[in-house]
Amino acid sequence: MPQSHVYQNIARAVAAHKVDTMFGLMGDANLFMVDSFVRECDGRFVPAAYEGGGVLMAMAFAHVTGKVGVATVTHGPAVTNCITALTEGVRGHLPVVLLAGDTPQDNPRHLQSIDQRELVKTTGAGFEQLRSPATVAMDVARAFYRAQVERRPIVLNMPADFMWQEADFDPKVLNVFTDPGDVAEGDTLDQAIGMIASARRPLILAGSGAINARDEIIALADRLEAPLATTLMAKGLFNDHPYNIDIFGTLSTPAAYDLMGQADCIICFGTGLHDFTTDRGKLMKDKRIVQIDTEPTAIGGTLHPDAALIADAGHTAKTILYWLDEAEIAGSGFTRDLDIDVLTAHPVGPKTTSEGCINYVEALQFMEEALPKDRVLATDGGRFMTEVWCRMSVPDPRHFVATVGFGSIGLGLQEAIGAGVAYPDKPVVLFSGDGGFMMGGINEFNTAVRLGLDLIVVIANDSAYGAEHIQFLDRKMDPSLSEFHWPSFAAVGTALGGTGIEVRSMDELKAAMDQVQTRKGPMLIELKLDPNDVPRMRA
């Protein structure tokens, strides 16, 4: 093949990995590569308003599609603007390739120069260096390979002075065996089956690492007569199953929490057993724990199970079921007298809503029925979020995006856009707080408008940083420093090209939901809340 410019070769190498969508922001170190990706490789470039926003969009795209998300930024401050997003991606185990420009190698005193390798290392993301014009295809292939195998963002560092150099190009794709299909065997498997067979009150818990094993896990649960529960990130996995008790842990209903306490054996598929899932170990006390995961680092993070199986969830569930049948083990009977309606009904507290505000829980209950059911549900960070997780349903885990890996706020709208690009035929519903929207949402709402996304943003506006507001009140201190007089978010949404609606009552909310039915383009619904009436986070 004739030689071509490095910026063209990078674009071609990315396209060779069947990438058709790239998010990000252009600068002098990546603009020609982006241009080539769009004009010569028939790719789509989704421009963000802020570099970290582009990375978050790529992360949500990866989450809902199961593909590698791709983003690009230029050098220096563009990379420093991605640090929170990269950390969120690492915590969420999301395969993303960030094509990051770098300042020219022959100008170490460049104004925007910074040690990008050391910067990226602080986030936990991986780093690949574009070594030379001649190694472009292999360097890009390595970045994609690592993103898939290591399940984290990989930053490919691209020196700006390479871009207009010429080199040969031969596309390379490194095959990744993403479904190893490991089957548990040996003494540990025997011990695990013994614990499960002897359990009188077994319960099955599934996390995001088990979402492809839904049918096999349900078959095992039915055989054991065991209730099913999920972690937050696997929300919706067991929808419509008669013994699905929904989210396990601090987000469960009081009745479900009590049931979890009664269990004597918990079989955990694809979950690292986060502190919030186990209620800091309380829900695992005095129980036999069997943990199955393909990722060794997921085992023993907070507590060590009685039997740990580094194995595929689906194959292991089928193996356990086979040996239970061979041994003619009877069902436990644990599900026979369960009232699933009671177990999944979240309580409603007393209303103390001030005049001119809407009760948050009542609003959520109404929106659960009024908003489109085939939605992708996304949430930003804040005290409002746990009630959303508990009261708003999703079709399945791929339709749920929660930006909670790093405990940050201000990441939700960016990920909602990424999900909207991945699912152009589905409505995306984002719940954000007022502080989170001001921090990260306001600068990307117009991006959604420009893209013409079917996006419904619901802002829980209590005019405060809620978690801090509660802490001041708990200490009997003046909370005024945590309170803010924001502009009208509804007016801002309209000014940015969308449809903004302010809601202070149930009648106004019903009218807003009527407008949702005839929506065209992004909508922003501002719920005016009383900061003293928003439930505490369930953690």
C-alpha positions as a printed NumPy array, in Angstrom:
array([[  0.   ,   0.   ,   0.   ],
       [  1.207,   3.575,  -0.64 ],
       [  2.312,   5.528,   2.401],
       [ -0.197,   7.786,   4.14 ],
       [ -0.12 ,  10.289,   6.956],
       [ -0.111,   9.048,  10.543],
       [ -3.373,  10.838,  11.37 ],
       [ -5.025,   8.862,   8.544],
       [ -3.491,   5.618,   9.726],
       [ -4.789,   6.131,  13.269],
       [ -8.312,   6.714,  11.943],
       [ -8.089,   3.638,   9.724],
       [ -6.759,   1.512,  12.563],
       [ -9.694,   2.545,  14.758],
       [-12.185,   1.856,  11.964],
       [-10.605,  -1.59 ,  11.474],
       [-11.969,  -2.442,  14.943],
       [-15.521,  -1.89 ,  13.607],
       [-15.808,   1.435,  15.423],
       [-18.376,   3.739,  13.825],
       [-18.826,   6.299,  16.636],
       [-16.232,   8.459,  18.361],
       [-16.882,  11.002,  21.121],
       [-14.718,  13.864,  22.242],
       [-13.371,  17.313,  21.594],
       [-10.944,  18.386,  18.879],
       [ -7.674,  20.249,  19.326],
       [ -4.458,  20.689,  17.423],
       [ -3.175,  17.185,  18.259],
       [ -6.217,  15.187,  17.147],
       [ -8.301,  17.279,  14.726],
       [ -6.86 ,  15.789,  11.532],
       [ -7.36 ,  12.245,  12.853],
       [-11.001,  13.041,  13.635],
       [-11.476,  14.571,  10.192],
       [-10.072,  11.451,   8.544],
       [-12.256,   9.172,  10.691],
       [-15.378,  11.049,   9.557],
       [-14.561,  11.832,   5.924],
       [-12.444,   8.864,   4.893],
       [-13.712,   6.093,   7.208],
       [-17.433,   7.021,   7.242],
       [-17.345,   7.348,  11.028],
       [-19.482,   9.539,  13.246],
       [-17.92 ,  12.093,  15.565],
       [-20.015,  13.292,  18.523],
       [-18.512,  16.56 ,  19.787],
       [-18.781,  17.262,  23.501],
       [-18.565,  20.67 ,  25.178],
       [-15.99 ,  19.47 ,  27.721],
       [-13.281,  16.815,  27.334],
       [-14.323,  14.734,  30.326],
       [-17.858,  14.758,  28.952],
       [-16.708,  13.025,  25.791],
       [-15.045,  10.26 ,  27.822],
       [-18.198,   9.781,  29.903],
       [-20.305,   9.553,  26.748],
       [-18.003,   6.83 ,  25.427],
       [-18.28 ,   4.983,  28.742],
       [-22.074,   4.911,  28.674],
       [-21.96 ,   3.855,  25.017],
       [-19.726,   0.94 ,  26.041],
       [-22.001,  -0.004,  28.931],
       [-25.265,  -0.165,  27.003],
       [-23.867,  -1.728,  23.8  ],
       [-21.246,  -4.085,  25.211],
       [-18.725,  -2.693,  22.693],
       [-15.52 ,  -0.727,  23.235],
       [-16.292,   2.977,  23.649],
       [-13.964,   5.406,  21.873],
       [-13.2  ,   9.021,  22.745],
       [-10.535,  11.493,  21.727],
       [ -9.075,  14.692,  23.168],
       [ -6.032,  16.823,  22.518],
       [ -3.115,  17.27 ,  24.915],
       [ -2.262,  18.896,  28.244],
       [ -5.302,  20.527,  29.892],
       [ -7.577,  18.411,  27.72 ],
       [ -6.176,  15.305,  29.397],
       [ -6.28 ,  16.796,  32.89 ],
       [ -9.978,  17.518,  32.257],
       [-10.548,  13.764,  31.835],
       [ -9.213,  12.586,  35.19 ],
       [-12.541,  12.189,  37.013],
       [-14.129,  10.519,  33.993],
       [-11.264,   8.048,  33.619],
       [-11.47 ,   7.165,  37.309],
       [-15.222,   6.589,  36.986],
       [-14.532,   4.287,  34.027],
       [-11.923,   2.302,  35.953],
       [-14.287,   1.814,  38.897],
       [-17.047,   0.771,  36.51 ],
       [-14.81 ,  -1.742,  34.642],
       [-15.719,  -0.173,  31.294],
       [-13.745,  -0.928,  28.11 ],
       [-12.907,   2.472,  26.605],
       [-10.075,   3.665,  24.386],
       [ -9.16 ,   7.332,  24.792],
       [ -7.099,   8.638,  21.876],
       [ -5.21 ,  11.449,  23.592],
       [ -2.953,  13.833,  21.75 ],
       [  0.399,  14.748,  23.294],
       [  2.651,  17.744,  22.846],
       [  5.478,  17.413,  20.296],
       [  8.302,  15.222,  21.535],
       [ 10.896,  17.665,  20.241],
       [  9.494,  20.513,  22.369],
       [  9.721,  19.48 ,  26.037],
       [  9.024,  23.076,  27.157],
       [  5.738,  23.321,  25.275],
       [  3.219,  25.445,  27.19 ],
       [  0.731,  22.549,  27.491],
       [  3.273,  19.832,  28.21 ],
       [  2.637,  17.527,  31.173],
       [  3.678,  13.965,  31.984],
       [  0.494,  12.344,  30.685],
       [  1.608,   8.815,  31.568],
       [  1.964,   9.689,  35.252],
       [ -1.301,  11.611,  35.157],
       [ -3.216,   8.683,  33.7  ],
       [ -1.67 ,   6.235,  36.178],
       [ -3.272,   8.105,  39.108],
       [ -6.729,   7.186,  37.774],
       [ -6.021,   3.471,  37.458],
       [ -6.502,   3.571,  33.687],
       [ -4.031,   1.868,  31.376],
       [ -1.548,   3.723,  29.174],
       [ -0.265,   2.897,  25.701],
       [  2.284,   5.014,  23.851],
       [  2.148,   5.533,  20.103],
       [  5.743,   4.503,  19.621],
       [  6.485,   5.612,  16.083],
       [  4.767,   6.368,  12.766],
       [  5.551,   2.821,  11.654],
       [  3.832,   1.118,  14.632],
       [  0.427,   2.857,  14.489],
       [ -1.639,  -0.216,  13.6  ],
       [ -0.146,  -2.377,  16.348],
       [ -0.28 ,   0.375,  18.972],
       [ -3.967,   1.01 ,  18.293],
       [ -4.647,  -2.737,  18.285],
       [ -2.897,  -3.089,  21.657],
       [ -5.052,  -0.347,  23.163],
       [ -8.266,  -2.048,  22.002],
       [ -7.049,  -5.461,  23.138],
       [ -6.181,  -4.196,  26.602],
       [ -9.474,  -2.309,  26.999],
       [-11.401,  -5.532,  26.405],
       [ -9.204,  -7.87 ,  28.423],
       [ -8.524,  -5.534,  31.346],
       [-12.076,  -4.084,  31.388],
       [-10.919,  -0.513,  31.958],
       [-10.134,   2.638,  29.966],
       [ -6.858,   2.612,  28.037],
       [ -5.297,   5.914,  26.988],
       [ -3.376,   5.847,  23.712],
       [ -0.885,   8.726,  23.791],
       [ -0.362,  10.294,  20.33 ],
       [  2.443,  12.868,  19.899],
       [  1.294,  15.784,  17.755],
       [  4.524,  15.863,  15.732],
       [  3.794,  12.383,  14.338],
       [  0.538,  13.374,  12.636],
       [  1.863,  14.68 ,   9.326],
       [  4.627,  12.126,   8.995],
       [  4.109,   9.369,   6.433],
       [  4.308,   5.628,   6.949],
       [  3.063,   2.32 ,   5.573],
       [ -0.203,   1.019,   6.999],
       [ -1.331,  -2.57 ,   7.436],
       [ -4.411,  -2.873,   9.685],
       [ -4.148,  -5.177,  12.687],
       [ -6.808,  -6.486,  15.054],
       [ -5.796,  -8.634,  18.021],
       [ -8.472, -11.226,  18.668],
       [ -9.923, -11.257,  22.168],
       [-11.51 , -14.364,  23.632],
       [-14.11 , -12.468,  25.65 ],
       [-16.145, -15.502,  26.769],
       [-13.647, -17.993,  28.171],
       [-16.409, -20.236,  29.495],
       [-14.45 , -21.443,  32.499],
       [-16.203, -24.287,  34.311],
       [-15.737, -24.798,  38.028],
       [-14.367, -28.143,  39.122],
       [-12.5  , -29.848,  41.956],
       [-12.872, -29.844,  45.735],
       [-14.061, -26.239,  45.977],
       [-16.929, -26.967,  43.61 ],
       [-17.859, -30.023,  45.661],
       [-17.84 , -27.936,  48.837],
       [-19.967, -25.248,  47.192],
       [-22.544, -27.778,  45.983],
       [-22.634, -29.327,  49.457],
       [-23.368, -25.935,  51.043],
       [-26.074, -25.193,  48.487],
       [-27.679, -28.641,  48.709],
       [-27.88 , -28.501,  52.5  ],
       [-29.258, -24.949,  52.643],
       [-32.787, -24.573,  53.932],
       [-33.128, -20.928,  52.971],
       [-30.878, -20.304,  49.926],
       [-30.897, -16.968,  48.122],
       [-29.291, -16.094,  44.774],
       [-27.619, -12.73 ,  44.209],
       [-26.498, -11.64 ,  40.729],
       [-24.312,  -8.687,  39.772],
       [-23.257,  -7.038,  36.539],
       [-20.795,  -9.845,  35.847],
       [-23.706, -12.256,  35.465],
       [-26.119, -10.41 ,  33.194],
       [-25.426, -12.795,  30.309],
       [-26.295, -15.779,  32.507],
       [-29.864, -14.78 ,  33.341],
       [-31.598, -17.933,  32.095],
       [-29.127, -20.336,  33.73 ],
       [-29.36 , -18.53 ,  37.078],
       [-33.155, -18.499,  36.968],
       [-33.185, -22.243,  36.252],
       [-31.01 , -22.838,  39.301],
       [-33.173, -20.573,  41.471],
       [-36.349, -22.366,  40.394],
       [-34.742, -25.73 ,  41.151],
       [-33.642, -24.568,  44.606],
       [-36.847, -22.634,  45.269],
       [-34.616, -19.685,  46.107],
       [-35.5  , -15.968,  45.879],
       [-33.582, -13.88 ,  43.341],
       [-31.95 , -10.522,  43.992],
       [-29.518,  -8.275,  42.15 ],
       [-26.903,  -5.685,  42.9  ],
       [-27.649,  -2.117,  41.835],
       [-25.679,  -2.469,  38.604],
       [-27.682,  -5.543,  37.589],
       [-30.998,  -3.797,  38.25 ],
       [-33.799,  -5.253,  36.157],
       [-32.071,  -8.551,  35.413],
       [-34.857, -10.71 ,  36.879],
       [-37.84 ,  -8.558,  35.881],
       [-41.147, -10.448,  35.886],
       [-39.805, -13.469,  37.771],
       [-42.289, -14.33 ,  40.549],
       [-39.595, -14.433,  43.252],
       [-37.52 , -11.438,  42.236],
       [-37.023,  -9.328,  45.375],
       [-35.12 ,  -6.643,  43.411],
       [-31.997,  -4.905,  44.753],
       [-30.053,  -6.601,  47.539],
       [-28.657,  -4.582,  50.436],
       [-29.243,  -1.081,  51.689],
       [-31.553,  -0.34 ,  48.741],
       [-33.949,  -3.192,  49.489],
       [-37.345,  -2.815,  51.144],
       [-37.52 ,  -3.459,  54.907],
       [-39.398,  -6.706,  54.251],
       [-36.824,  -7.897,  51.715],
       [-33.999,  -6.933,  54.068],
       [-35.55 ,  -9.119,  56.752],
       [-35.846, -11.992,  54.272],
       [-32.173, -11.621,  53.363],
       [-31.359, -11.845,  57.03 ],
       [-33.208, -15.176,  57.229],
       [-31.217, -16.74 ,  54.389],
       [-28.623, -19.33 ,  55.431],
       [-26.755, -19.54 ,  52.116],
       [-26.201, -16.809,  49.525],
       [-24.995, -17.829,  46.075],
       [-23.344, -14.805,  44.467],
       [-22.823, -14.624,  40.709],
       [-20.735, -11.857,  39.166],
       [-20.63 ,  -9.424,  42.068],
       [-17.719,  -8.066,  44.068],
       [-19.963,  -7.744,  47.169],
       [-19.664,  -4.   ,  47.667],
       [-20.183,  -2.594,  51.168],
       [-23.59 ,  -1.18 ,  50.162],
       [-24.631,  -4.559,  48.762],
       [-23.745,  -6.375,  51.979],
       [-24.618,  -3.462,  54.29 ],
       [-20.972,  -3.483,  55.366],
       [-21.079,  -7.215,  55.979],
       [-24.216,  -7.279,  58.145],
       [-26.268,  -9.191,  55.58 ],
       [-23.592, -11.867,  55.208],
       [-23.176, -12.615,  58.895],
       [-23.777, -16.23 ,  59.98 ],
       [-24.393, -17.392,  56.399],
       [-22.588, -19.654,  53.986],
       [-21.349, -17.561,  51.052],
       [-20.604, -19.053,  47.635],
       [-19.063, -16.559,  45.214],
       [-18.685, -17.17 ,  41.472],
       [-16.825, -14.693,  39.248],
       [-14.501, -14.765,  36.245],
       [-12.529, -11.879,  37.734],
       [-10.196, -13.048,  40.534],
       [ -9.923,  -9.555,  42.035],
       [-13.687,  -9.59 ,  42.692],
       [-13.208, -12.356,  45.257],
       [-12.533, -11.431,  48.853],
       [-12.559,  -7.657,  48.439],
       [-14.574,  -6.97 ,  51.584],
       [-15.22 , -10.461,  52.942],
       [-13.93 , -13.865,  51.968],
       [-16.562, -16.388,  50.888],
       [-16.817, -19.929,  52.184],
       [-16.353, -21.166,  48.615],
       [-14.78 , -19.076,  45.843],
       [-15.094, -20.239,  42.233],
       [-13.184, -18.396,  39.493],
       [-15.551, -19.464,  36.756],
       [-18.209, -18.424,  34.261],
       [-21.582, -17.666,  35.876],
       [-23.786, -19.437,  33.333],
       [-21.703, -22.583,  33.037],
       [-21.322, -22.825,  36.805],
       [-25.07 , -22.419,  37.408],
       [-25.713, -25.251,  34.923],
       [-23.054, -27.422,  36.574],
       [-24.528, -26.933,  40.049],
       [-28.015, -27.667,  38.706],
       [-26.758, -30.872,  37.069],
       [-25.276, -32.24 ,  40.295],
       [-28.333, -31.272,  42.338],
       [-30.443, -33.301,  39.919],
       [-27.987, -36.194,  39.993],
       [-28.156, -36.28 ,  43.781],
       [-31.951, -35.833,  43.724],
       [-31.778, -32.917,  46.147],
       [-35.235, -31.616,  47.029],
       [-36.164, -27.972,  46.657],
       [-35.776, -25.827,  49.764],
       [-39.349, -24.548,  49.89 ],
       [-38.028, -21.085,  50.796],
       [-40.166, -19.331,  48.169],
       [-43.431, -21.175,  48.764],
       [-45.015, -18.719,  51.194],
       [-43.41 , -15.478,  50.013],
       [-45.598, -12.453,  49.275],
       [-43.597, -10.758,  46.554],
       [-45.817,  -7.652,  46.571],
       [-44.972,  -7.044,  50.215],
       [-41.29 ,  -7.78 ,  49.637],
       [-40.967,  -5.22 ,  46.845],
       [-43.173,  -2.384,  48.155],
       [-41.026,   0.533,  49.295],
       [-42.601,   2.446,  52.182],
       [-43.751,   6.048,  51.826],
       [-42.927,   8.39 ,  54.699],
       [-44.97 ,  11.307,  56.001],
       [-45.333,  14.392,  53.807],
       [-43.767,  17.552,  55.211],
       [-43.58 ,  19.43 ,  51.934],
       [-43.486,  23.221,  52.074],
       [-45.855,  25.393,  50.062],
       [-44.682,  25.863,  46.494],
       [-42.808,  22.54 ,  46.39 ],
       [-43.727,  19.047,  45.22 ],
       [-43.318,  15.917,  47.306],
       [-40.414,  13.987,  45.789],
       [-41.533,  10.411,  46.512],
       [-45.056,  11.105,  45.265],
       [-43.586,  12.618,  42.102],
       [-41.382,   9.568,  41.507],
       [-44.28 ,   7.172,  41.96 ],
       [-46.303,   9.088,  39.398],
       [-43.422,   9.316,  36.913],
       [-42.737,   5.586,  37.189],
       [-46.069,   5.019,  35.453],
       [-46.172,   8.142,  33.266],
       [-42.714,   8.069,  31.683],
       [-42.038,   5.763,  28.708],
       [-41.521,   2.167,  29.845],
       [-38.91 ,   1.303,  27.219],
       [-36.62 ,   3.953,  28.677],
       [-32.946,   3.996,  29.378],
       [-32.682,   5.241,  32.951],
       [-29.618,   7.281,  33.928],
       [-28.796,   8.945,  37.233],
       [-26.31 ,  11.544,  38.33 ],
       [-24.894,  11.523,  41.857],
       [-26.641,  13.058,  44.862],
       [-28.966,  12.266,  47.721],
       [-31.955,  12.143,  45.337],
       [-30.571,   9.106,  43.498],
       [-31.353,   6.214,  45.842],
       [-35.092,   6.862,  45.719],
       [-34.861,   6.822,  41.911],
       [-33.036,   3.495,  41.982],
       [-35.668,   1.995,  44.262],
       [-38.818,   3.416,  42.659],
       [-38.051,   3.692,  38.922],
       [-37.922,   0.505,  36.843],
       [-35.751,  -0.393,  33.847],
       [-36.246,  -3.044,  31.135],
       [-32.894,  -4.693,  31.913],
       [-29.385,  -3.819,  33.184],
       [-28.239,  -2.568,  29.756],
       [-30.919,   0.126,  30.033],
       [-29.6  ,   1.422,  33.357],
       [-26.696,   3.845,  33.734],
       [-25.616,   4.938,  37.225],
       [-22.612,   7.223,  37.631],
       [-21.617,   6.064,  41.091],
       [-18.2  ,   4.457,  40.683],
       [-16.204,   7.383,  42.048],
       [-18.837,   9.051,  44.227],
       [-18.821,  12.131,  42.004],
       [-21.677,  14.388,  40.978],
       [-21.996,  16.125,  37.629],
       [-21.417,  13.076,  35.399],
       [-24.975,  11.993,  34.592],
       [-25.987,  14.097,  31.599],
       [-22.815,  13.209,  29.706],
       [-23.453,   9.491,  30.158],
       [-27.117,   9.968,  29.266],
       [-25.975,  11.439,  25.939],
       [-23.708,   8.443,  25.309],
       [-26.62 ,   6.1  ,  25.984],
       [-28.845,   8.167,  23.702],
       [-26.356,   7.927,  20.852],
       [-26.208,   4.139,  21.356],
       [-30.017,   3.812,  21.509],
       [-31.363,   6.461,  19.104],
       [-34.777,   4.782,  19.026],
       [-35.27 ,   4.781,  22.805],
       [-36.029,   7.627,  25.228],
       [-33.338,   8.322,  27.812],
       [-34.561,   9.561,  31.194],
       [-31.927,  11.221,  33.36 ],
       [-32.413,  12.174,  36.993],
       [-29.977,  14.813,  38.202],
       [-29.629,  17.013,  41.237],
       [-29.385,  20.773,  41.024],
       [-25.725,  20.832,  42.09 ],
       [-24.775,  18.054,  39.675],
       [-26.544,  19.738,  36.79 ],
       [-24.765,  23.038,  37.46 ],
       [-21.428,  21.254,  37.755],
       [-21.541,  19.051,  34.672],
       [-24.956,  18.974,  33.045],
       [-25.479,  22.54 ,  32.007],
       [-22.481,  22.503,  29.673],
       [-23.701,  19.42 ,  27.789],
       [-27.487,  19.917,  27.624],
       [-27.058,  21.837,  24.387],
       [-25.001,  18.917,  23.053],
       [-28.128,  16.79 ,  23.426],
       [-30.113,  19.5  ,  21.651],
       [-27.631,  19.644,  18.764],
       [-27.797,  15.867,  18.434],
       [-31.604,  15.872,  18.537],
       [-31.674,  13.192,  21.233],
       [-34.853,  11.86 ,  22.787],
       [-33.754,  12.927,  26.266],
       [-35.876,  13.753,  29.295],
       [-33.912,  15.381,  32.119],
       [-35.569,  15.519,  35.528],
       [-33.808,  17.855,  37.947],
       [-34.464,  17.27 ,  41.647],
       [-33.946,  20.88 ,  42.679],
       [-33.879,  21.26 ,  46.444],
       [-31.71 ,  24.391,  46.118],
       [-29.007,  22.755,  48.202],
       [-26.154,  20.311,  48.284],
       [-28.336,  17.709,  49.919],
       [-25.824,  15.42 ,  51.641],
       [-24.12 ,  18.408,  53.256],
       [-27.482,  19.946,  54.178],
       [-28.381,  16.797,  56.118],
       [-25.041,  16.735,  57.946],
       [-25.486,  20.308,  59.127],
       [-28.994,  19.505,  60.367],
       [-27.828,  16.316,  62.095],
       [-25.312,  18.409,  64.056],
       [-28.013,  20.99 ,  64.827],
       [-26.059,  23.563,  62.832],
       [-27.217,  26.26 ,  60.423],
       [-27.412,  24.62 ,  56.918],
       [-27.495,  27.892,  54.975],
       [-23.966,  27.48 ,  53.577],
       [-25.174,  24.361,  51.754],
       [-28.147,  26.191,  50.188],
       [-28.105,  27.919,  46.797],
       [-30.342,  30.263,  44.849],
       [-29.924,  28.813,  41.38 ],
       [-31.296,  30.297,  38.168],
       [-34.469,  28.75 ,  36.751],
       [-33.342,  25.439,  35.298],
       [-36.497,  25.274,  33.212],
       [-35.623,  28.63 ,  31.644],
       [-32.016,  27.521,  31.097],
       [-33.206,  24.36 ,  29.355],
       [-35.375,  26.43 ,  27.028],
       [-32.571,  28.922,  26.399],
       [-30.249,  26.058,  25.429],
       [-32.704,  24.896,  22.78 ],
       [-34.784,  22.347,  24.656],
       [-38.169,  22.463,  26.347],
       [-37.997,  23.521,  29.995],
       [-40.866,  23.015,  32.451],
       [-41.014,  24.005,  36.123],
       [-43.061,  21.779,  38.431],
       [-44.243,  22.778,  41.905],
       [-47.361,  20.6  ,  42.311],
       [-48.847,  17.308,  41.22 ],
       [-51.176,  19.115,  38.811],
       [-48.161,  20.737,  37.148],
       [-46.375,  17.372,  37.04 ],
       [-49.362,  15.758,  35.326],
       [-49.364,  18.564,  32.762],
       [-45.621,  18.061,  32.228],
       [-46.125,  14.348,  31.631],
       [-48.771,  15.216,  29.036],
       [-46.125,  17.283,  27.239],
       [-43.735,  14.336,  27.426],
       [-46.119,  12.396,  25.221],
       [-45.767,  14.992,  22.432],
       [-42.098,  15.874,  22.999],
       [-39.735,  16.874,  20.215],
       [-36.113,  16.971,  21.234],
       [-34.656,  17.186,  24.758],
       [-36.921,  18.158,  27.653],
       [-35.935,  19.459,  31.076],
       [-38.386,  19.055,  33.95 ],
       [-37.428,  20.965,  37.081],
       [-38.959,  19.568,  40.263],
       [-38.995,  22.273,  42.921],
       [-38.314,  20.411,  46.175],
       [-38.185,  21.289,  49.843],
       [-34.634,  20.49 ,  51.079],
       [-36.111,  19.292,  54.373],
       [-38.511,  16.902,  52.604],
       [-36.124,  14.854,  50.424],
       [-35.531,  11.373,  51.884],
       [-32.049,  10.5  ,  53.065],
       [-29.787,   8.389,  50.904],
       [-30.169,   4.684,  51.619],
       [-26.587,   3.746,  52.347]])
